[in-house]
Amino acid sequence: MDGEWSFAQTLRHLVMATDTWLRKAILEIEEPFHPLGQPNAEFETDGYDLSVFAAEPPRYQDVLAARQDRQAMVSDFLATVTPDELNKERRNPWAPDNAVSVRSCLHTILNEEWDHLRYALRDLDAVERGPRGTQGTEAPSKQV
């Protein structure tokens, strides 16, 4: 909407956020990124390799499956994490010389979830209003 990401791209970005903060930072997985993740615009200019991500837009069903998988990973981690583990330090995935706590990494995931939910609801409200304030005359974009 208005030149911003589609809903599917937003879901893909949340996959990327989980991969960055859970899989890379907390779990220290060497190759953490799902190919359907959606990096931010600065990813390549910051020196990161875009080739790990799918070149073609994926099917929406595949995006939903990747998103569901990453949500399950966070839920599973939260179900077993201990207070002591929350205080452990990890490398910041964007600034490896800086330490962050596991708790801070989880807060970042939750903040991403919250922020992107706000964007999605804002856009759904705009779609519902339709052009020039008319109700429901504009269908949501199916672009991925």
C-alpha atoms as one frame of an Amber mdcrd trajectory, in Angstrom:
protein
   0.000   0.000   0.000   1.315   3.429  -0.939   4.588   1.957  -2.202   5.250
  -0.026   0.961   5.522  -3.787   1.322   2.595  -6.041   0.558   1.172  -8.120
   3.417   3.076 -11.160   2.125   6.328  -9.175   2.115   5.615  -8.098   5.691
   5.187 -11.750   6.707   8.426 -12.576   4.910  10.173  -9.786   6.823   8.926
 -11.267  10.100  10.474 -14.582   9.027  13.716 -12.676   8.501  13.444 -10.953
  11.890  12.982 -14.294  13.653  15.894 -15.762  11.728  18.094 -12.811  12.664
  17.298 -12.577  16.360  16.405 -16.166  17.295  18.304 -18.373  14.884  21.394
 -16.186  14.349  21.760 -14.294  17.623  20.252 -16.569  20.278  20.753 -20.046
  18.807  23.973 -19.053  16.988  23.059 -20.951  13.818  25.680 -20.255  11.176
  23.294 -20.085   8.195  20.099 -18.875   9.850  18.095 -17.385   6.996  15.084
 -18.989   5.346  15.146 -18.368   1.565  11.701 -16.735   1.753  12.812 -14.109
   4.273  12.474 -10.448   3.255  15.505  -8.376   4.230  15.277  -4.645   4.736
  16.350  -2.317   1.923  19.798  -1.714   3.455  20.725  -5.391   3.705  22.806
  -5.516   0.522  24.324  -2.042   0.862  25.384  -2.989   4.404  27.499  -5.739
   2.850  25.244  -8.766   3.322  24.659 -11.413   0.662  21.195 -11.347  -0.917
  21.807 -14.632  -2.736  20.549 -16.587   0.290  17.033 -15.318  -0.471  14.653
 -16.460  -3.204  15.026 -14.398  -6.371  11.433 -14.969  -7.487   8.375 -13.983
  -5.439   7.166 -17.097  -3.604   3.666 -18.515  -3.518   1.567 -17.079  -0.700
   1.007 -20.574   0.740   4.778 -21.009   1.020   5.092 -17.664   2.789   2.412
 -18.712   5.276   4.179 -22.033   5.899   7.533 -20.312   6.546   5.858 -17.810
   8.849   4.066 -20.558  10.785   7.341 -22.468  11.139   9.123 -19.424  12.571
   6.257 -18.667  14.951   6.474 -22.257  16.234  10.232 -21.858  16.763   9.679
 -18.789  18.936   6.885 -20.514  20.889   9.005 -23.614  21.437  11.944 -21.518
  22.620   9.772 -19.491  25.006   8.270 -22.677  26.436  11.675 -23.941  27.555
  13.864 -20.883  28.188  14.958 -20.336  31.788  15.484 -17.025  33.607  19.228
 -17.687  33.628  19.244 -18.210  29.860  17.397 -14.917  29.332  20.303 -13.085
  30.943  23.015 -14.735  28.846  24.872 -12.555  26.397  24.978 -13.059  22.654
  26.530 -11.150  19.775  24.331  -8.490  18.251  23.615  -9.873  14.755  24.030
  -6.433  13.145  26.964  -5.304  15.292  28.877  -8.458  16.332  31.321  -6.521
  18.510  28.420  -5.571  20.796  26.764  -7.921  23.245  23.013  -8.201  23.753
  21.072 -10.377  26.141  18.853 -13.220  25.010  16.013 -11.249  26.620  16.841
  -8.230  24.440  16.848 -10.410  21.317  13.390 -11.709  22.204  12.169  -8.157
  22.825  13.356  -7.223  19.349  11.338 -10.074  17.824   8.256  -8.996  19.781
   8.745  -5.348  18.784   8.987  -6.344  15.117   5.768  -8.343  15.496   3.987
  -5.428  17.148   5.185  -2.794  14.681   4.276  -4.831  11.622   0.866  -5.723
  13.071   0.213  -1.984  13.431   1.192  -1.414   9.785  -1.012  -4.280   8.592
  -4.019  -3.052  10.566  -3.459   0.496   9.323  -3.425  -0.779   5.744  -6.497
  -2.968   6.248  -8.352   0.063   7.616  -7.337   2.041   4.517  -8.528  -0.767
   2.224 -11.819  -0.925   4.105 -12.323   2.852   3.692 -11.555   2.521  -0.014
 -10.645   5.390  -2.316 -11.830   8.819  -1.153 -13.488   7.349   1.908 -15.955
   5.045   0.137 -16.534   1.754   1.923 -15.064  -1.497   0.621 -14.631  -0.579
  -3.026 -10.962  -1.510  -3.252  -9.769  -5.109  -3.052  -6.557  -5.898  -1.130
  -3.409  -6.366  -3.187  -2.431  -9.955  -3.985   1.133  -8.970  -4.825   3.823
 -10.976  -3.046
